[in-house]
mmCIF file with all atom_site columns, C-alpha atoms in Angstrom:
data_model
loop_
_atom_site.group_PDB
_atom_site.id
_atom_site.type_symbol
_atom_site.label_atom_id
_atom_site.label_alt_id
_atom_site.label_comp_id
_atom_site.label_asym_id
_atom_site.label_entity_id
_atom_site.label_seq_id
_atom_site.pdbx_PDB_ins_code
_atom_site.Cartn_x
_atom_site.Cartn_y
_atom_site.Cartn_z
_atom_site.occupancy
_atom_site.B_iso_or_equiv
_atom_site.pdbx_formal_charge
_atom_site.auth_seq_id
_atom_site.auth_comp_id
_atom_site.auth_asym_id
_atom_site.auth_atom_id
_atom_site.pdbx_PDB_model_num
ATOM 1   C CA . UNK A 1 1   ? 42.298 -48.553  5.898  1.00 0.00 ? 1   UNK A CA 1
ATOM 2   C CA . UNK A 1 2   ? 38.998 -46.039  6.376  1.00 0.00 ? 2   UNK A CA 1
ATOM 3   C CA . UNK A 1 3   ? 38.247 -43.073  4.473  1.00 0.00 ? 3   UNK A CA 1
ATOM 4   C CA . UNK A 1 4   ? 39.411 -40.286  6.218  1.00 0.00 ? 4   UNK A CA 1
ATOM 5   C CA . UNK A 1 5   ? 36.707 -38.346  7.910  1.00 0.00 ? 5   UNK A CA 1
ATOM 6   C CA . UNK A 1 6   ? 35.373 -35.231  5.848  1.00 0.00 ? 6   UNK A CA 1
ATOM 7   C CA . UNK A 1 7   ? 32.625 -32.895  7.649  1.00 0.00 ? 7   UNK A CA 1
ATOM 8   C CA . UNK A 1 8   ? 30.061 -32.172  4.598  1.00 0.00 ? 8   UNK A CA 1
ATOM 9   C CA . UNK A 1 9   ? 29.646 -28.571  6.663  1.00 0.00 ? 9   UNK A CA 1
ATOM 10  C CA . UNK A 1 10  ? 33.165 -27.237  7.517  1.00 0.00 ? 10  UNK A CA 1
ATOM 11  C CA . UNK A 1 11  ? 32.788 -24.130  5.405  1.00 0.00 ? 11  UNK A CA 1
ATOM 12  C CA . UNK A 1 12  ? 29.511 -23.547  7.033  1.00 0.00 ? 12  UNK A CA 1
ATOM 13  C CA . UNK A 1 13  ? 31.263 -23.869  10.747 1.00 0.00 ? 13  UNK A CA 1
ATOM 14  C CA . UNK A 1 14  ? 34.174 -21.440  9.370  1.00 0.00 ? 14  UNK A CA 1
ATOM 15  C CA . UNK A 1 15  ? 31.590 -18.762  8.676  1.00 0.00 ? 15  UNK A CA 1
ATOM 16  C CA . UNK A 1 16  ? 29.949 -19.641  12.084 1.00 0.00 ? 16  UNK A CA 1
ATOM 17  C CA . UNK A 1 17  ? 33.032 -19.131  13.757 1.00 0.00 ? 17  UNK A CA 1
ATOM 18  C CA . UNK A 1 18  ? 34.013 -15.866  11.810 1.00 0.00 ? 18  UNK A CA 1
ATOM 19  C CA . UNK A 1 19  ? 30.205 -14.745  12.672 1.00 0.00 ? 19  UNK A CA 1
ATOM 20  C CA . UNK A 1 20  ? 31.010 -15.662  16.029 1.00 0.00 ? 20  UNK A CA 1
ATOM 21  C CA . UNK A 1 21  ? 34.405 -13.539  16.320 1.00 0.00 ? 21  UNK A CA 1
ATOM 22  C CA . UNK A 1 22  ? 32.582 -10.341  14.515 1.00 0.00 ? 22  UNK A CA 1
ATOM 23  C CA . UNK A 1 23  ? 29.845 -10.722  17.345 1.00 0.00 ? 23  UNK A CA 1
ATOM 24  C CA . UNK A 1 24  ? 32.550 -10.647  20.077 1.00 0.00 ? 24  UNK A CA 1
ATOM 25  C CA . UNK A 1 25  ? 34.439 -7.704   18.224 1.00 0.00 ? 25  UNK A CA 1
ATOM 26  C CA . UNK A 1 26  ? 30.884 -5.903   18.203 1.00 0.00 ? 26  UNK A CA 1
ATOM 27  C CA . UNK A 1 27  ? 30.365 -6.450   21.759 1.00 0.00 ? 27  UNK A CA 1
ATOM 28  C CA . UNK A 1 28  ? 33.542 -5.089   23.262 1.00 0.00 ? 28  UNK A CA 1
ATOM 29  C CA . UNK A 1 29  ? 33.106 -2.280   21.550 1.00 0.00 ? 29  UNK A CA 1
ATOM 30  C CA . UNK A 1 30  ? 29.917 -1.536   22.802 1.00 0.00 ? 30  UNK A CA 1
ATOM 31  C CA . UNK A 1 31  ? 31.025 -2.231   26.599 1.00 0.00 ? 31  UNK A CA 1
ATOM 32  C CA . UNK A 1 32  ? 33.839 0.230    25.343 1.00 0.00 ? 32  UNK A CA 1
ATOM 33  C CA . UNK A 1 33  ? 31.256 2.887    24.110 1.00 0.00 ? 33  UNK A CA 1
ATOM 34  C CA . UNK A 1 34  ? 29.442 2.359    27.519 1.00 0.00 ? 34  UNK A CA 1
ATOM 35  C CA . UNK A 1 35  ? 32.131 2.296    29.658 1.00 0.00 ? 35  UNK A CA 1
ATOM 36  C CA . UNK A 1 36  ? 33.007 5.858    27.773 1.00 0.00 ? 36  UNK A CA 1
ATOM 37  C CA . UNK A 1 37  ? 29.399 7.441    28.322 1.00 0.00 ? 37  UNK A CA 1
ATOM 38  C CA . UNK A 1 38  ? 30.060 5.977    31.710 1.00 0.00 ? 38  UNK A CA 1
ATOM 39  C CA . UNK A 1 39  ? 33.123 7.822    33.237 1.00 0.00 ? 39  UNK A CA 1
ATOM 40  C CA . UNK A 1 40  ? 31.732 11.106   30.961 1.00 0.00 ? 40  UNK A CA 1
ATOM 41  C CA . UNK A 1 41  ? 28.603 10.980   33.423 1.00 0.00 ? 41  UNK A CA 1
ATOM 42  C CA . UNK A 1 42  ? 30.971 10.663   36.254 1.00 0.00 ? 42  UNK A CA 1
ATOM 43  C CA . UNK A 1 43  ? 33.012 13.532   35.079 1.00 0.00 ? 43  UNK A CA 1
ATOM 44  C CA . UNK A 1 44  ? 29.593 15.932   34.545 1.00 0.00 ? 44  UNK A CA 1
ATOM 45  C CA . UNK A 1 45  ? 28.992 14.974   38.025 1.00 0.00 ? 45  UNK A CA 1
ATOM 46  C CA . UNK A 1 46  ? 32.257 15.590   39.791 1.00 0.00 ? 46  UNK A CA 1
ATOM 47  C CA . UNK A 1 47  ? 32.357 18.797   37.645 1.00 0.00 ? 47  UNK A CA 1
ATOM 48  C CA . UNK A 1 48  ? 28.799 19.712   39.016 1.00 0.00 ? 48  UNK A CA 1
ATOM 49  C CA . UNK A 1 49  ? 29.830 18.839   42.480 1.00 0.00 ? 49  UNK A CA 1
ATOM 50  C CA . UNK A 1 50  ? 32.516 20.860   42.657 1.00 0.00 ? 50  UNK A CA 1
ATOM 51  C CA . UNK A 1 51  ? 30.648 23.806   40.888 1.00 0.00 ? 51  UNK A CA 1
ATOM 52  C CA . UNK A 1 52  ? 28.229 23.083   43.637 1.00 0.00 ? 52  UNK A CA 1
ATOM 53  C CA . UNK A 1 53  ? 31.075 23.749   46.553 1.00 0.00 ? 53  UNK A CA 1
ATOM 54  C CA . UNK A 1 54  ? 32.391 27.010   44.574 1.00 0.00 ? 54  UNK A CA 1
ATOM 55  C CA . UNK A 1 55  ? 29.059 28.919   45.559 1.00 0.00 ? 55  UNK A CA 1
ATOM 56  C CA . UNK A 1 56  ? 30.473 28.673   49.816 1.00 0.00 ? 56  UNK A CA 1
ATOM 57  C CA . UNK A 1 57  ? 31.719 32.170   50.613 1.00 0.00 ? 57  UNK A CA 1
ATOM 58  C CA . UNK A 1 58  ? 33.144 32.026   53.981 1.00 0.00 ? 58  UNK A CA 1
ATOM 59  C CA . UNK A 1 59  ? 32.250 33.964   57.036 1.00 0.00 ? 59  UNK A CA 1
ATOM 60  C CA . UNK A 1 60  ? 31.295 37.879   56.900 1.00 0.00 ? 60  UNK A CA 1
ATOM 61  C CA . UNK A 1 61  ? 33.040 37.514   53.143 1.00 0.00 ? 61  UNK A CA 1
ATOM 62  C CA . UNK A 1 62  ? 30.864 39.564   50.926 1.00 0.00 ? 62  UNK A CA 1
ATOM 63  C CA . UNK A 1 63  ? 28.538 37.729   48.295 1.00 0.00 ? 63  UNK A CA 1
ATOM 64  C CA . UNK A 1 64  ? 29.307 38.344   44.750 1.00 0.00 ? 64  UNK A CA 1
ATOM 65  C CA . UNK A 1 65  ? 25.530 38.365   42.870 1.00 0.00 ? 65  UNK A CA 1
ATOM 66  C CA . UNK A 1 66  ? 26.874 38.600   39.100 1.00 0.00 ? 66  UNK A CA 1
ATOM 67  C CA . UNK A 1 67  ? 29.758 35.462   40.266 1.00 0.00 ? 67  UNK A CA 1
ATOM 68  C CA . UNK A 1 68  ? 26.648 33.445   41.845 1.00 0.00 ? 68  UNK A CA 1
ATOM 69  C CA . UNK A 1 69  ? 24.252 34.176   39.070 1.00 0.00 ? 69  UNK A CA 1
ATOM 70  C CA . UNK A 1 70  ? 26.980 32.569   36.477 1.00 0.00 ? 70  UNK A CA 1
ATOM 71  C CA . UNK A 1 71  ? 27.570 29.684   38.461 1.00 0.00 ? 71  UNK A CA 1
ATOM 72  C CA . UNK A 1 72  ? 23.845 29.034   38.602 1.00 0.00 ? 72  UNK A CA 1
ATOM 73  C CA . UNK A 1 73  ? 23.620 28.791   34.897 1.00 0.00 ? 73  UNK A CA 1
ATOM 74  C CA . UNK A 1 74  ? 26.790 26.730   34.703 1.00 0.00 ? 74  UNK A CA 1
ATOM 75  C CA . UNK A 1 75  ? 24.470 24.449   37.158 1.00 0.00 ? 75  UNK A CA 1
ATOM 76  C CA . UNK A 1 76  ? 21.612 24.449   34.927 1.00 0.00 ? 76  UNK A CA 1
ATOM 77  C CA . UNK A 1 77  ? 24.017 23.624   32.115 1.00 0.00 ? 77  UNK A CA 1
ATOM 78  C CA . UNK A 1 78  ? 25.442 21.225   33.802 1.00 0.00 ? 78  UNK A CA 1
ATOM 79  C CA . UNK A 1 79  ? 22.555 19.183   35.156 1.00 0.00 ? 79  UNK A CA 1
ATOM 80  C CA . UNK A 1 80  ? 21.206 19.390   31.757 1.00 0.00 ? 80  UNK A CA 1
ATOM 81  C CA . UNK A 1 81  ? 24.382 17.229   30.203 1.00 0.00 ? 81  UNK A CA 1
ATOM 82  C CA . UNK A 1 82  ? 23.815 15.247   33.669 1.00 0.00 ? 82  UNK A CA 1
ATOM 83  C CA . UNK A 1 83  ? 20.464 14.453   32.065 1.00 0.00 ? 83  UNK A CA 1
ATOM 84  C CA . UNK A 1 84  ? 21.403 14.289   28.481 1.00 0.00 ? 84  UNK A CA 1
ATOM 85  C CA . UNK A 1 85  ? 24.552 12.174   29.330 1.00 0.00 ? 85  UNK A CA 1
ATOM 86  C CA . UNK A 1 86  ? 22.009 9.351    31.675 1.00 0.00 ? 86  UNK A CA 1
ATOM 87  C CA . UNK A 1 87  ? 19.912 9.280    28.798 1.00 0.00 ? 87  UNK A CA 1
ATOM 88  C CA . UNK A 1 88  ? 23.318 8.165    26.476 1.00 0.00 ? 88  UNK A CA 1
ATOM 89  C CA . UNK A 1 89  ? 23.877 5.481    28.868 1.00 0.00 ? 89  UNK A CA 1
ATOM 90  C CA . UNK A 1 90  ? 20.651 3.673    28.869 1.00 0.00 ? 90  UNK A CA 1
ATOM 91  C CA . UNK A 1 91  ? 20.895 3.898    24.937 1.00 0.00 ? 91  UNK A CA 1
ATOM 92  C CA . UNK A 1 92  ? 24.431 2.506    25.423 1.00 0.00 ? 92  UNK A CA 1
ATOM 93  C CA . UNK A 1 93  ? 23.083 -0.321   27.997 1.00 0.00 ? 93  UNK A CA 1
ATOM 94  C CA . UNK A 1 94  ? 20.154 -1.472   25.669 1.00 0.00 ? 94  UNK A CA 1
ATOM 95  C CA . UNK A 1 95  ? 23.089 -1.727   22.959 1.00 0.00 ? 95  UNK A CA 1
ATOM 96  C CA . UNK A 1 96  ? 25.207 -3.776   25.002 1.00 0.00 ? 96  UNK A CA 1
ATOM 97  C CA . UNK A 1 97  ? 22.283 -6.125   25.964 1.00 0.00 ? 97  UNK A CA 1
ATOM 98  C CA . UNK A 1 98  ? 21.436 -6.396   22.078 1.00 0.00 ? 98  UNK A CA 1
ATOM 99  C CA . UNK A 1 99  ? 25.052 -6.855   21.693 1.00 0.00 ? 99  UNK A CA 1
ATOM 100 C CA . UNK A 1 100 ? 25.218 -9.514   24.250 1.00 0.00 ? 100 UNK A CA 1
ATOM 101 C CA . UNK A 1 101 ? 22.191 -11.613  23.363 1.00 0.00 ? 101 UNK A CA 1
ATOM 102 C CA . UNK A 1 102 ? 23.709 -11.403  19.523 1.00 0.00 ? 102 UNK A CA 1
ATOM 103 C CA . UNK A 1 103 ? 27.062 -12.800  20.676 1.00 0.00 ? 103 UNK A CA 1
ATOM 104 C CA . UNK A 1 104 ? 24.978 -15.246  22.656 1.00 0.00 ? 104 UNK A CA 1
ATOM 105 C CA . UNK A 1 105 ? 23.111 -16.189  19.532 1.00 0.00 ? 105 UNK A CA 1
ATOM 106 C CA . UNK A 1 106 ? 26.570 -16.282  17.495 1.00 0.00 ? 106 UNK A CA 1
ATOM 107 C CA . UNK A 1 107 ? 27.744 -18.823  19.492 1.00 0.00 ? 107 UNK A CA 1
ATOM 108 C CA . UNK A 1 108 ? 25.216 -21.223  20.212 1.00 0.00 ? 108 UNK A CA 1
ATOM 109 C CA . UNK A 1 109 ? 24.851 -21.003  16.419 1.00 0.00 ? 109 UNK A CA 1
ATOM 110 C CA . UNK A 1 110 ? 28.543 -21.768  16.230 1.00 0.00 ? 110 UNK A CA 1
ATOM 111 C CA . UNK A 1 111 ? 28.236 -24.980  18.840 1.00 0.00 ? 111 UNK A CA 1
ATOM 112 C CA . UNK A 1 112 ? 25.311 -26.539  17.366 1.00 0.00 ? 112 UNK A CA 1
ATOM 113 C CA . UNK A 1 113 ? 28.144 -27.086  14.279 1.00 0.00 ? 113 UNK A CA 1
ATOM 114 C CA . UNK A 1 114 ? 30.922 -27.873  16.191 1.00 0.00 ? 114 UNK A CA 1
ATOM 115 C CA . UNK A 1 115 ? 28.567 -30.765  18.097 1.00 0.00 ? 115 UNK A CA 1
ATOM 116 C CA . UNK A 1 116 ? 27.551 -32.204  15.091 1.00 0.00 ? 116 UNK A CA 1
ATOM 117 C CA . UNK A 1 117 ? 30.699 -32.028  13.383 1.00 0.00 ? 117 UNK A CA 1
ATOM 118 C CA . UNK A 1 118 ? 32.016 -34.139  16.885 1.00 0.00 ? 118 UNK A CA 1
ATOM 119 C CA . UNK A 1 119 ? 28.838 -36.448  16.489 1.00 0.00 ? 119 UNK A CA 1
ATOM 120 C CA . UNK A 1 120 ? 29.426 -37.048  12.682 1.00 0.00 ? 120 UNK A CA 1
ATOM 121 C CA . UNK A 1 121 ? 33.203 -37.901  13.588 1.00 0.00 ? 121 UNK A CA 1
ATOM 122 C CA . UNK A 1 122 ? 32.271 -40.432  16.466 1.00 0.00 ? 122 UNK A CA 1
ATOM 123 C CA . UNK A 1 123 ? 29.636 -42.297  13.507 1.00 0.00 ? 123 UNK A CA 1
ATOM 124 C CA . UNK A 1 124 ? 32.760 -42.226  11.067 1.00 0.00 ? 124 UNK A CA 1
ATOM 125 C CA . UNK A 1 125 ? 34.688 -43.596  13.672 1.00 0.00 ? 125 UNK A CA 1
ATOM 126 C CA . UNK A 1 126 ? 32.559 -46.413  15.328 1.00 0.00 ? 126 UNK A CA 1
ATOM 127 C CA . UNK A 1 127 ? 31.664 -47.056  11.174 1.00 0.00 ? 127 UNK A CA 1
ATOM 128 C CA . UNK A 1 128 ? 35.366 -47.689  10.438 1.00 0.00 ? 128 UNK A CA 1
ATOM 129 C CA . UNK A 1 129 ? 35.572 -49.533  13.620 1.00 0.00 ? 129 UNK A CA 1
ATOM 130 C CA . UNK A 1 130 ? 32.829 -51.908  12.299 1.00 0.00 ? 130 UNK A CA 1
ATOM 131 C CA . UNK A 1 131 ? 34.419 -52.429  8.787  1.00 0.00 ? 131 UNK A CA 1
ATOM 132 C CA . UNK A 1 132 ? 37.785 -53.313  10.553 1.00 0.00 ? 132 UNK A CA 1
ATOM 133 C CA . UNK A 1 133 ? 35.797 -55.916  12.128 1.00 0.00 ? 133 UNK A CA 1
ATOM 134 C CA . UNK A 1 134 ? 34.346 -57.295  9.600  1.00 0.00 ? 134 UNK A CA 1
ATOM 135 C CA . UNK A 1 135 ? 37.672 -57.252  7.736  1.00 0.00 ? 135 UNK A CA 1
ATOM 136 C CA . UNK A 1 136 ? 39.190 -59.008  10.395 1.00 0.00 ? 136 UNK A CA 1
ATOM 137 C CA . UNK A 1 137 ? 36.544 -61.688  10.598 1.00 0.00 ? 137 UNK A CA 1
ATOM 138 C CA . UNK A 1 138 ? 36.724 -62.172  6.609  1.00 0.00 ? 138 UNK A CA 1
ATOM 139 C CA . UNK A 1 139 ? 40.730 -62.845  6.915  1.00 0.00 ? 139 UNK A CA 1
ATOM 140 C CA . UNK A 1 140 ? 40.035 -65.291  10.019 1.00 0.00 ? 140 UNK A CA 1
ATOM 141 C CA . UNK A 1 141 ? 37.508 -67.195  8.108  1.00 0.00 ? 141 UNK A CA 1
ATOM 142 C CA . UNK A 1 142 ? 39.774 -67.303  4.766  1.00 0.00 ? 142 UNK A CA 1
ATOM 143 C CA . UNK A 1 143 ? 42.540 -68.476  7.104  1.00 0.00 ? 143 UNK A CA 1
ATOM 144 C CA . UNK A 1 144 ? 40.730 -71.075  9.143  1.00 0.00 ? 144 UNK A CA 1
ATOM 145 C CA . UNK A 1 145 ? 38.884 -72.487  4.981  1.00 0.00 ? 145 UNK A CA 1
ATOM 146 C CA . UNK A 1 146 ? 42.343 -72.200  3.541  1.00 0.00 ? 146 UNK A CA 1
ATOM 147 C CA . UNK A 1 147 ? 43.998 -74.079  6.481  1.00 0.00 ? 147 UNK A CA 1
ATOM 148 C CA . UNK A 1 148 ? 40.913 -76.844  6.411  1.00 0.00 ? 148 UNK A CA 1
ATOM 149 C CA . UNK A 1 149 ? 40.689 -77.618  2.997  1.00 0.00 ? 149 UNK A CA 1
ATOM 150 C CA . UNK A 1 150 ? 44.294 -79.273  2.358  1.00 0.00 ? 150 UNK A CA 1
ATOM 151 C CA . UNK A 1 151 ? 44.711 -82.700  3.854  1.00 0.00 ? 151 UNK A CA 1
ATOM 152 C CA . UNK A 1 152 ? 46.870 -82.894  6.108  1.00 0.00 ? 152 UNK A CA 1
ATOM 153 C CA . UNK A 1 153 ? 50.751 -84.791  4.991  1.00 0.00 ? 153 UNK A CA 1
ATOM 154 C CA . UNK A 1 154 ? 50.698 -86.227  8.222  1.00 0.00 ? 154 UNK A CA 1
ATOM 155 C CA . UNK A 1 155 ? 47.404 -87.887  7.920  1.00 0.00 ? 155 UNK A CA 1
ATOM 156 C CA . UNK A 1 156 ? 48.235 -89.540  4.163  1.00 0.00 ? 156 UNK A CA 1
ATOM 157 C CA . UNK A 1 157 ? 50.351 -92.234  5.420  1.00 0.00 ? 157 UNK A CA 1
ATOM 158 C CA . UNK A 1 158 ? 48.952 -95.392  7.185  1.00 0.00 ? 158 UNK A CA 1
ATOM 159 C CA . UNK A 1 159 ? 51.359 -96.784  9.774  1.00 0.00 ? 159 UNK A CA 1
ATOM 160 C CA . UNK A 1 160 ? 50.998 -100.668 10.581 1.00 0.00 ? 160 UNK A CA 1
ATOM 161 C CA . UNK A 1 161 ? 52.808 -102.432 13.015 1.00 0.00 ? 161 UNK A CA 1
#
């Protein structure tokens, strides 16, 4: 009976696993950060369009100067998150990418392990395979030396007619 197998590096591809997971962790929360920054950029822009439609006055309605004047600075205001909020999201997409090409990293690290751990196992395989061979061969030879070397009882006897 072979050893059993035993991969030298196990711990190693544990830690390379749990690297891996922490990596994945990291990166959903950074689409979740981004997809946040996201629908707040879509809200500052509904919120400006809207502020944009307020300003209509219908027909012959008189024009309220103090009422337009504040909803001009709301739009300034608002534009200005516009701004500051776009600038948020490329920050959060150059995170994600970093994010990304980490996890990437993570887990080629992580298969690089796993293949030689699978390579290691096929050697310690085909090697046992070998020595059961050779095993076998040793017992056939014993058998067939063994089975030679007595004389044969049938042999002894001379028969004369």
């Amino acid at each position: 009976m072979a050893a059993r197998f035993r991969f030298r590096l196990e711990g190693l591809l544990k830690l390379r696993k749990a690297f891996e997971e922490d990596a994945r962790r990291s990166f959903a929360k950074t689409l979740q950060a981004r997809d946040a920054v996201e629908a707040s950029l879509r809200r500052w822009e509904q919120e400006h369009r809207g502020t944009v439609d307020s300003r209509r006055t219908g027909v012959g309605e008189p024009v309220d100067l103090d009422r337009w004047r504040a909803i001009e600075r709301y739009l300034v205001v608002l534009e200005h998150r516009i701004a500051q909020t776009q600038a948020e999201l490329t920050e959060a997409e150059q995170r994600v990418t970093e994010a990304r090409k980490a996890l990437t990293k993570a887990h080629q690290a992580h298969l690089m392990l796993l293949r030689l751990k699978e390579r290691r196992q096929e050697q310690h395989a085909h090697e046992a395979l070998l020595a059961e061979f050779r095993e076998v061969d040793e017992l056939a030879v014993l058998r067939y030396r063994f089975n030679t070397t007595r004389p044969p009882a049938v042999m002894a006897r001379e028969v004369t007619p």
